[in-house]
Structures are given as structure tokens and as C-alpha cells.
Short mmCIF file of C-alpha atoms in Angstrom, two decimals:
data_model
loop_
_atom_site.label_atom_id
_atom_site.label_comp_id
_atom_site.label_asym_id
_atom_site.label_seq_id
_atom_site.Cartn_x
_atom_site.Cartn_y
_atom_site.Cartn_z
CA MET B 1 0.89 10.50 18.53
CA VAL B 2 2.62 7.51 17.29
CA ALA B 3 1.17 5.47 20.08
CA SER B 4 -2.41 6.54 19.01
CA CYS B 5 -1.72 5.98 15.32
CA PHE B 6 -0.73 2.28 16.42
CA ALA B 7 -3.66 1.90 18.76
CA ARG B 8 -6.29 2.98 16.25
CA GLN B 9 -4.72 0.48 13.83
CA ARG B 10 -4.80 -2.50 16.03
CA ALA B 11 -8.48 -1.63 17.04
CA ILE B 12 -9.41 -1.95 13.27
CA LEU B 13 -7.19 -4.88 12.17
CA PRO B 14 -6.58 -8.40 12.96
CA GLY B 15 -3.69 -8.99 15.09
CA SER B 16 -1.80 -10.75 12.22
CA ALA B 17 -2.11 -7.66 10.14
CA THR B 18 -0.52 -5.21 12.53
CA LYS B 19 2.46 -7.22 12.64
CA GLY B 20 5.53 -6.21 10.13
CA PHE B 21 5.84 -2.59 10.95
CA LYS B 22 9.66 -3.24 11.61
CA ARG B 23 11.64 -5.09 8.98
CA GLN B 24 15.05 -5.66 7.85
CA GLN B 25 18.01 -4.07 6.39
CA TYR B 26 20.84 -3.58 3.77
CA ALA B 27 23.95 -1.39 3.01
CA ALA B 28 25.62 1.70 1.70
CA ILE B 29 28.58 3.87 0.49
CA GLN B 30 28.64 7.59 -1.30
CA ALA B 31 28.18 8.42 -5.03
CA PRO B 32 29.15 11.03 -7.33
CA VAL B 33 27.27 14.32 -7.36
CA ASP B 34 29.50 17.02 -8.55
CA ALA B 35 29.62 16.37 -12.14
CA VAL B 36 25.82 16.21 -12.42
CA ASN B 37 25.61 19.60 -10.78
CA ARG B 38 28.19 21.25 -13.14
CA ALA B 39 26.47 19.74 -16.22
CA ILE B 40 22.98 20.92 -15.25
CA ARG B 41 24.15 24.35 -14.07
CA GLY B 42 23.55 26.93 -16.89
CA THR B 43 21.86 24.39 -19.32
CA GLY B 44 18.48 26.02 -19.07
CA ALA B 45 15.91 23.66 -19.93
CA SER B 46 12.53 23.33 -21.52
CA ARG B 47 9.15 22.53 -21.00
CA ARG B 48 6.93 19.84 -20.32
CA THR B 49 7.05 16.65 -18.32
CA ARG B 50 4.56 14.22 -16.90
CA ARG B 51 4.39 11.26 -14.90
CA VAL B 52 3.93 7.63 -16.07
CA GLU B 53 5.08 3.75 -15.64
CA ARG B 54 6.24 -0.26 -15.86
CA GLY B 55 7.86 -3.06 -18.15
CA ASP B 56 10.75 -4.97 -19.23
CA ARG B 57 14.33 -4.70 -17.65
CA THR B 58 16.76 -3.35 -20.24
CA PRO B 59 17.43 0.44 -20.62
CA ALA B 60 16.98 0.91 -24.37
CA HIS B 61 18.67 4.11 -25.49
CA PHE B 62 22.13 4.29 -23.80
CA ILE B 63 25.59 3.58 -25.09
CA GLY B 64 27.85 1.34 -23.19
CA ILE B 65 31.36 2.71 -21.74
CA PRO B 66 33.58 1.18 -19.44
CA ILE B 67 32.53 1.39 -15.89
CA PHE B 68 34.28 3.72 -13.61
CA ALA B 69 35.22 2.32 -10.15
CA GLY B 70 34.49 5.38 -8.35
CA ALA B 71 35.65 6.37 -4.82
CA PRO B 72 33.35 7.35 -2.33
CA GLY B 73 32.53 11.08 -2.79
CA ALA B 74 34.55 11.23 -6.06
CA SER B 75 33.15 13.27 -9.07
CA ALA B 76 31.85 11.53 -12.14
CA PRO B 77 34.31 10.84 -14.66
CA PRO B 78 33.85 11.83 -18.38
CA SER B 79 32.21 8.53 -19.36
CA GLY B 80 28.87 7.25 -20.15
CA GLU B 81 28.78 5.03 -16.80
CA ILE B 82 29.22 5.76 -13.24
CA ALA B 83 29.40 2.70 -11.17
CA MET B 84 29.64 1.83 -7.47
CA MET B 85 30.25 -1.25 -5.50
CA THR B 86 28.46 -1.55 -2.14
CA GLU B 87 27.56 -4.40 0.40
CA ALA B 88 24.17 -4.57 -1.83
CA GLY B 89 26.08 -5.06 -5.11
CA ALA B 90 27.59 -3.26 -7.81
CA TRP B 91 25.27 -0.40 -9.26
CA ARG B 92 25.53 2.23 -12.09
CA GLU B 93 24.15 5.02 -13.63
CA ILE B 94 24.23 5.35 -17.55
CA TYR B 95 24.47 8.60 -19.39
CA GLU B 96 23.12 9.00 -22.78
CA GLY B 97 25.44 10.43 -25.24
CA GLY B 98 28.54 9.19 -23.24
CA SER B 99 28.73 11.81 -20.54
CA VAL B 100 26.61 13.95 -18.14
CA ALA B 101 27.29 17.15 -19.97
CA ALA B 102 26.37 15.41 -23.33
CA GLU B 103 23.17 13.77 -21.63
CA ALA B 104 21.90 17.25 -20.52
CA ARG B 105 22.34 18.51 -24.10
CA ILE B 106 20.49 15.87 -25.55
CA PHE B 107 17.62 16.08 -23.11
CA ARG B 108 17.29 19.73 -23.78
CA THR B 109 17.12 19.29 -27.65
CA LEU B 110 14.56 16.41 -27.21
CA LEU B 111 12.41 18.66 -24.96
CA ASP B 112 12.46 21.48 -27.54
CA GLU B 113 11.89 18.92 -30.54
CA MET B 114 9.15 16.58 -28.88
CA LEU B 115 7.33 19.15 -26.90
CA PRO B 116 7.32 22.42 -28.88
CA ALA B 117 5.28 25.50 -27.69
CA GLY B 118 1.59 24.74 -28.01
CA ALA B 119 2.04 21.12 -27.31
CA VAL B 120 -0.59 19.21 -25.54
CA GLU B 121 1.44 18.13 -22.71
CA ALA B 122 1.60 20.62 -19.80
CA PRO B 123 4.55 22.11 -18.30
CA PRO B 124 5.90 19.83 -15.37
CA TRP B 125 4.84 22.44 -12.61
CA LEU B 126 1.44 22.36 -13.78
CA ILE B 127 1.22 18.56 -13.35
CA HIS B 128 -0.72 17.79 -10.13
CA ALA B 129 -2.61 21.02 -10.76
CA LYS B 130 -5.43 20.36 -8.00
CA THR B 131 -4.17 20.58 -4.33
CA VAL B 132 -6.48 18.38 -2.59
CA ALA B 133 -5.27 19.07 1.12
CA GLY B 134 -2.24 20.74 2.77
CA ILE B 135 -0.97 19.44 6.38
CA ALA B 136 1.35 21.95 7.75
CA ASN B 137 1.88 20.27 11.05
CA ALA B 138 2.53 16.70 10.09
CA GLU B 139 5.88 14.98 11.43
CA MET B 140 8.15 12.11 10.51
CA VAL B 141 9.18 10.07 13.50
CA VAL B 142 12.15 7.65 12.66
CA ASP B 143 12.15 4.37 14.13
CA ARG B 144 14.54 4.01 17.33
CA ASP B 145 15.55 0.54 15.95
CA LEU B 146 16.61 1.85 12.75
CA PRO B 147 19.49 -0.39 11.19
CA GLY B 148 22.72 1.33 11.28
CA ASP B 149 23.44 1.26 7.67
CA LEU B 150 20.12 3.00 6.97
CA ALA B 151 20.83 5.77 9.61
CA VAL B 152 21.96 8.37 6.97
CA ALA B 153 22.14 12.09 7.77
CA HIS B 154 18.79 13.40 9.36
CA PHE B 155 17.27 9.89 9.28
CA ALA B 156 18.72 9.03 12.84
CA PRO B 157 17.03 6.72 15.20
CA GLY B 158 14.45 8.32 17.01
CA ALA B 159 14.56 11.69 14.82
CA ARG B 160 11.38 13.95 14.95
CA LEU B 161 11.28 16.06 11.64
CA PRO B 162 8.61 18.52 10.88
CA LEU B 163 6.70 17.94 7.77
CA MET B 164 4.68 19.95 5.04
CA ILE B 165 2.49 17.46 3.20
CA ARG B 166 0.68 18.08 -0.13
CA PHE B 167 -2.04 15.97 -1.37
CA SER B 168 -2.90 16.08 -5.15
CA ASN B 169 -4.64 15.06 -8.04
CA ALA B 170 -2.12 14.19 -11.07
CA SER B 171 -4.09 15.93 -13.89
CA PRO B 172 -2.54 19.06 -15.38
CA VAL B 173 -5.87 20.75 -15.17
CA SER B 174 -8.01 20.88 -11.94
CA LEU B 175 -10.72 18.16 -12.13
CA ALA B 176 -13.13 16.95 -9.52
CA ASP B 177 -11.96 14.54 -6.97
CA TYR B 178 -14.45 11.76 -8.24
CA VAL B 179 -12.73 11.85 -11.77
CA PRO B 180 -10.25 8.79 -12.14
CA ASP B 181 -6.73 9.98 -11.68
CA LEU B 182 -3.37 9.24 -10.27
CA ARG B 183 -2.91 10.66 -6.78
CA GLY B 184 0.06 12.55 -5.48
CA VAL B 185 1.93 13.23 -2.06
CA ALA B 186 4.76 15.47 -1.68
CA MET B 187 6.55 15.91 1.46
CA ARG B 188 8.92 18.62 2.70
CA LEU B 189 11.08 17.45 5.53
CA ALA B 190 12.58 20.60 7.94
CA LEU B 191 16.06 19.54 8.45
CA PRO B 192 18.12 20.14 11.65
CA SER B 193 20.54 21.58 9.76
CA GLY B 194 17.93 24.43 8.53
CA GLY B 195 17.57 23.03 5.06
CA THR B 196 14.98 20.97 3.53
CA HIS B 197 14.17 17.61 1.85
CA ASP B 198 11.47 17.09 -0.59
CA LEU B 199 10.10 13.49 -1.04
CA LEU B 200 7.39 13.08 -4.06
CA LEU B 201 5.27 9.89 -4.33
CA ALA B 202 2.43 8.79 -6.62
CA SER B 203 -0.37 6.27 -6.23
CA HIS B 204 1.32 3.64 -8.67
CA PRO B 205 4.41 1.79 -8.28
CA VAL B 206 6.08 2.49 -11.74
CA SER B 207 6.35 4.73 -14.61
CA PRO B 208 5.01 3.78 -18.14
CA ALA B 209 8.27 5.25 -19.53
CA ARG B 210 11.34 3.03 -19.43
CA ASP B 211 13.63 6.21 -19.48
CA ALA B 212 13.60 9.95 -20.33
CA ARG B 213 13.73 9.43 -24.16
CA GLN B 214 10.57 7.13 -24.07
CA PHE B 215 9.16 9.41 -21.56
CA LEU B 216 9.16 12.41 -24.05
CA GLU B 217 7.81 10.29 -26.82
CA ILE B 218 4.83 9.27 -24.65
CA ALA B 219 4.21 12.90 -23.72
CA ALA B 220 4.57 13.98 -27.54
CA THR B 221 1.54 11.51 -28.32
CA ALA B 222 -0.72 12.90 -25.62
CA ILE B 223 -4.38 12.76 -27.04
CA PRO B 224 -7.65 12.28 -25.58
CA ASN B 225 -8.56 9.21 -27.71
CA ARG B 226 -7.43 6.05 -26.49
CA GLU B 227 -7.21 4.16 -29.84
CA ALA B 228 -5.44 6.82 -31.71
CA ARG B 229 -2.98 7.32 -28.83
CA LEU B 230 -2.26 3.44 -28.81
CA ALA B 231 -1.76 3.77 -32.72
CA ARG B 232 0.68 6.37 -32.41
CA LEU B 233 2.52 4.87 -29.49
CA ALA B 234 2.88 1.57 -31.67
CA ALA B 235 4.10 3.84 -34.64
CA ARG B 236 6.70 5.33 -32.63
CA LEU B 237 7.73 2.52 -30.36
CA GLY B 238 6.27 -0.61 -31.66
CA GLU B 239 3.11 -2.53 -31.00
CA ALA B 240 4.19 -4.40 -27.90
CA GLU B 241 5.51 -1.27 -26.34
CA GLY B 242 2.54 0.66 -27.18
CA ARG B 243 0.41 -1.77 -25.54
CA ARG B 244 2.48 -2.09 -22.49
CA ILE B 245 2.47 1.76 -22.03
CA ALA B 246 -1.31 1.88 -22.77
CA ALA B 247 -2.14 -0.91 -19.93
CA ILE B 248 0.15 1.14 -17.53
CA LEU B 249 -1.44 4.39 -18.30
CA LYS B 250 -4.95 2.89 -17.59
CA GLY B 251 -3.69 1.67 -14.35
CA HIS B 252 -2.97 5.34 -13.40
CA PHE B 253 -6.23 6.66 -13.71
CA LYS B 254 -8.41 5.03 -10.97
CA LEU B 255 -11.49 6.09 -8.64
CA CYS B 256 -10.41 7.02 -5.16
CA SER B 257 -12.56 6.76 -2.27
CA SER B 258 -9.98 8.11 0.35
CA LEU B 259 -6.34 9.34 0.46
CA ALA B 260 -5.84 7.79 3.55
CA VAL B 261 -6.02 4.14 2.54
CA ARG B 262 -3.82 4.58 -0.77
CA HIS B 263 -0.39 3.29 -1.07
CA TYR B 264 2.16 5.75 -2.83
CA TRP B 265 5.45 4.92 -4.37
CA SER B 266 8.57 7.06 -5.39
CA GLU B 267 8.30 5.62 -9.06
CA GLY B 268 11.98 5.93 -9.66
CA ALA B 269 15.38 5.21 -7.64
CA PHE B 270 16.83 7.53 -5.13
CA LEU B 271 20.17 7.36 -3.39
CA TRP B 272 20.16 6.61 0.24
CA GLY B 273 23.56 7.24 1.78
CA ALA B 274 25.44 4.78 -0.59
CA ALA B 275 23.08 2.41 -2.24
CA PRO B 276 19.98 2.89 -4.63
CA VAL B 277 16.52 2.59 -3.02
CA ARG B 278 13.07 3.23 -3.83
CA PHE B 279 10.45 4.71 -1.14
CA GLU B 280 6.84 4.13 -0.48
CA LEU B 281 4.09 5.08 2.22
CA HIS B 282 1.91 2.22 3.34
CA PRO B 283 -1.27 3.19 4.90
CA MET B 284 -2.13 2.52 8.42
CA ALA B 285 -6.04 3.40 8.01
CA PHE B 286 -7.99 0.58 6.64
CA GLU B 287 -11.33 1.10 8.31
CA PRO B 288 -14.33 2.57 6.18
CA ALA B 289 -14.47 6.22 6.01
CA PRO B 290 -16.16 7.94 8.88
CA GLY B 291 -19.98 8.27 8.02
CA GLY B 292 -19.81 5.58 5.19
CA GLU B 293 -18.91 6.10 1.75
CA SER B 294 -17.11 9.60 0.80
CA ARG B 295 -19.75 11.78 -0.73
CA ALA B 296 -19.51 12.67 -4.45
CA GLY B 297 -18.55 16.32 -5.13
CA ASN B 298 -15.68 18.23 -6.60
CA ASP B 299 -13.79 18.15 -3.12
CA SER B 300 -15.06 14.77 -2.15
CA LEU B 301 -11.25 13.50 -1.15
CA ARG B 302 -10.75 16.61 0.87
CA HIS B 303 -14.00 16.08 2.94
CA GLU B 304 -13.17 12.63 3.55
CA LEU B 305 -9.78 13.39 4.80
CA ALA B 306 -11.15 16.20 7.05
CA ALA B 307 -13.72 13.64 8.42
CA ARG B 308 -10.79 11.23 9.44
CA LEU B 309 -8.56 14.01 10.91
CA ALA B 310 -11.65 15.49 12.80
CA LEU B 311 -11.70 12.13 14.62
CA GLY B 312 -7.97 11.58 15.33
CA ASP B 313 -4.72 11.37 14.14
CA LEU B 314 -4.00 9.67 10.75
CA CYS B 315 -0.53 7.73 9.96
CA PHE B 316 1.40 6.22 7.26
CA ARG B 317 4.50 4.00 7.61
CA PHE B 318 7.48 5.12 5.39
CA ALA B 319 9.42 2.22 3.87
CA VAL B 320 12.56 1.69 1.55
CA GLN B 321 13.40 -1.06 -0.94
CA ARG B 322 16.66 -2.09 -1.46
CA PHE B 323 18.75 -2.36 -4.76
CA VAL B 324 19.33 -5.93 -5.44
CA ASP B 325 20.88 -6.18 -9.06
CA GLU B 326 20.50 -4.45 -12.44
CA ARG B 327 17.91 -7.10 -13.80
CA SER B 328 15.29 -7.02 -10.87
CA THR B 329 15.76 -3.60 -9.61
CA PRO B 330 17.19 -1.56 -12.30
CA ILE B 331 18.02 2.16 -11.95
CA GLU B 332 17.73 3.23 -15.42
CA ASP B 333 14.45 1.56 -16.29
CA ALA B 334 11.78 3.19 -14.36
CA SER B 335 9.10 1.12 -15.74
CA VAL B 336 10.11 -2.19 -13.99
CA ASP B 337 8.47 -2.94 -10.59
CA TRP B 338 11.04 -3.64 -7.88
CA SER B 339 9.25 -6.65 -6.64
CA PRO B 340 8.57 -6.90 -2.97
CA VAL B 341 9.31 -10.50 -2.95
CA LEU B 342 12.91 -9.97 -4.24
CA SER B 343 13.40 -6.56 -2.40
CA PRO B 344 11.28 -6.45 0.76
CA PRO B 345 10.10 -3.06 1.89
CA ILE B 346 11.76 -2.15 5.04
CA GLU B 347 9.69 0.15 7.43
CA ILE B 348 11.78 2.76 8.85
CA ALA B 349 9.62 5.55 10.09
CA THR B 350 5.95 6.96 10.74
CA ILE B 351 4.61 9.91 9.05
CA MET B 352 2.01 11.48 11.34
CA LEU B 353 -0.94 13.86 10.61
CA PRO B 354 -2.33 15.05 13.95
CA ARG B 355 -5.98 15.41 14.52
CA GLN B 356 -7.23 18.89 13.14
CA GLN B 357 -10.00 20.69 11.53
CA LEU B 358 -9.00 20.57 7.97
CA LEU B 359 -12.01 22.51 6.81
CA GLY B 360 -11.33 25.20 9.33
CA GLU B 361 -9.28 28.53 8.96
CA GLU B 362 -5.92 26.81 9.84
CA GLY B 363 -6.88 23.85 7.10
CA ARG B 364 -7.64 26.51 4.54
CA LYS B 365 -4.15 28.35 5.18
CA ALA B 366 -2.27 25.09 4.78
CA LEU B 367 -4.30 24.31 1.56
CA ARG B 368 -3.07 27.54 0.09
CA LEU B 369 0.38 27.23 1.45
CA ALA B 370 0.68 23.75 -0.08
CA GLY B 371 -0.76 24.79 -3.32
CA GLU B 372 1.97 27.53 -3.67
CA MET B 373 4.83 25.44 -2.72
CA ARG B 374 6.90 24.14 -5.47
CA PHE B 375 8.03 20.60 -4.60
CA ASP B 376 11.14 19.06 -6.32
CA PRO B 377 12.72 15.73 -6.20
CA TRP B 378 16.07 17.30 -6.63
CA ASN B 379 15.54 19.42 -3.49
CA ALA B 380 17.44 16.91 -1.52
CA PRO B 381 21.04 16.51 0.23
CA ALA B 382 23.46 14.69 -1.79
CA ASP B 383 22.99 11.51 0.30
CA PHE B 384 19.60 11.32 -1.16
CA ARG B 385 19.82 12.42 -4.78
CA PRO B 386 17.69 11.06 -7.36
CA LEU B 387 19.07 8.25 -9.96
CA GLY B 388 18.16 7.46 -13.33
CA SER B 389 17.42 8.87 -16.67
CA LEU B 390 13.77 10.08 -15.88
CA ASN B 391 14.91 11.84 -12.71
CA ARG B 392 17.83 13.60 -14.57
CA LEU B 393 15.28 14.82 -17.22
CA ARG B 394 13.08 15.99 -14.40
CA ARG B 395 16.13 18.00 -12.95
CA LEU B 396 16.18 19.71 -16.44
CA ALA B 397 12.24 20.17 -16.74
CA TYR B 398 11.97 21.64 -13.09
CA ALA B 399 14.98 24.03 -13.66
CA GLU B 400 12.59 25.56 -16.40
CA ARG B 401 9.97 26.45 -13.37
CA ARG B 402 12.63 28.55 -11.49
CA ARG B 403 13.61 30.53 -14.32
#
């Protein structure tokens, strides 16, 4: 199936465009997880969250505490920063309030204060309310020439991992596919050990919010009128920040002719064995949709994807970007785009969706199954844990749905 995906790609693209499916590498060591688990366990959590994107480089709301030079696998110290030195350079996580536990308490309070019952913003598990398509028989095939430092746990050279995929629209209410929106891809890997690993991506590279506190400020101003929302954001965060956020939010909501030709990004940083990365999906399908433009309709994206899969396999390339330094590739500021010039994406695996009848009975079953599944970025082995303020807020918010 991998060969068929590459063959179809070469048939529709110039030779120069098919080059670059294999790029280069970087390095790794382990980071602390225990303290995060202890702090979150039992904190409960409350309400609402939503994805957003991009901006300046400096984490705005965190106190500075001396850096802890942690050993690989060590538990987090009772300080506001956890730092590691790897071949990719020094990196750190910074906890608001001075400790993991203090930050969890602050986030829970902010969730209750900024998003009380009856707030406009929807709970996090209702974001991406519409499942556009479910693929129950997808597979991830890891490159055989995977760089050694990227061969972490189940990402072993040549590994073939069964995959469940959910394509979705990001709106908290189910809207027609022709409505401008952010699009999402959620993938659940079945691991050789028997566990699972969720990877969540969206069709925009960054979040409008720099960190968790700013994210909640944005959510608290969620009103339909654009000018009124901009005024509220400016009043809360300043005019420059308000305009920056509004511009990124506008970039989120785009028309989409095909889910198969979109790029998708993790938006935030994640651990990869030892060093931080962001990950993304590159489309391998660039040809026009079969039969011309996708038809208008509530389920136009599903029908367009079904038309492609009825003709043959569909593939994406999975890539990671390496952490470079805190200024150009920050962990705590999710609004900064990790430039592909400074940190070139390294393609390491192929995501394969086999030829199938998406509108048939099996396709309908997969659609229902994907819609019932609750994907969570924290459903990940310790080697791949989410990093940064926004991801830590998501952990609290997602915990609410499991209660």
C-alpha cells in the first residue's frame, strides 16, 4: 500500500515535488512525568476549552525560578521550572505559581471564574462536534531509515501500527461542511504493548493564545460579533494583542474543498523520547478531487473523501520539527510558529488509508465509532507526553469529561 501511495503521488506531481520524503534528524533524553501525574490526580477540573493560535515569543504569565538540572527520568522538583539539556540544546517547562501543584490549582480556579456555567464557550469534549469521517483500518508505517535518535518506543524502523482516524470540523456545534471552519485529525495508534497513543492535529500551525491564561481570556470573550469581540480582547489584553489574536482566529476559519489536501499540525510541543518536538501531517494528494469540485452540501467533505477512497489508497506523511531554542521554538508560547526554515520538518512515517467504500455499511460503522471515541493528547506514553502551558490546561479540562 505504501508503494501505491507513492506511485499515485509521482503520477500527479512533477519529479522535483516528489523529492524530500526523507529528511534529517536530531537528538533526545528523558524528561520528568511523575510530578505532573501527582499534581493532576484528584484535582477534578472544570469546564470548557477551545483551540486557538500564533504570535510573539515570550511566555507572559510565569514566574522565574532557578532551573533544575534534572537527571533522565527524575521526578519534577518543587520549583517553577523544569529544565533538561539535550543534544538539541537546553529546554524547559515553566509552571505558573511556582510548582506543578500550584499551577493546577490556579488553572482550576481560572476555569471556574472565566468560564462559569452558562458561558458561551463549549466544554472541550464538544469541540469538534461533527465527525466528518472515520477510518477504522488505517495504518502508520514508520520509515526503515528512521534516524536512530528518533526511534523511540513504538516508533521503530519499519514498524506497522494499526490506526483509527477521525476527521472533524472544529465548531462546538455541528455545521455543514461548506461553512468556513478549522478542521481536525485525531489518530489513535494501537501499540504492540497493548496500549494506545493519541495524536491530535488541526489545520492551522499555531494557537491564537500564547498560554493557558490567555486561552481562557479568549474563551471568555467568545461572542459572534467580530468587532465587539476585538474590543473585548483589546480591553483585556491590549490593542496589539487583540488584533494579533483576531487575525489568527480569522485564519482558523477557512473554506475547505478536501480533507485530503490539507496540512495538519499539533499546534503545541510534545516530548519525543527526550527532546521537544511539534508534529504535522503533509498531504500526498494534490490532484483535483475526482469528478471535479466537491459538491455543496452538509456532508460535502465526507463525499469528496469517499470519492477519493473509492478510487484508491490515500496517504499522508507524518513529520516532526525539532526544538532549536526557546526564542525560535518556544515550548510555553503556543502562538509562535516553529519556522520550517529554522527547524525543517523531518518526515518519519506514512499514514495510509486503504481503498474502501466510505459511504457503505463499514464506512458508516467507522463513522459512528470515531464519533463515540474520546481522543485525548494525554493518552500517550511518558516518552511522548504533551508539553507547555496550554497542553497542561487541556489535561485538566479533558479530565472533566472522564468524570
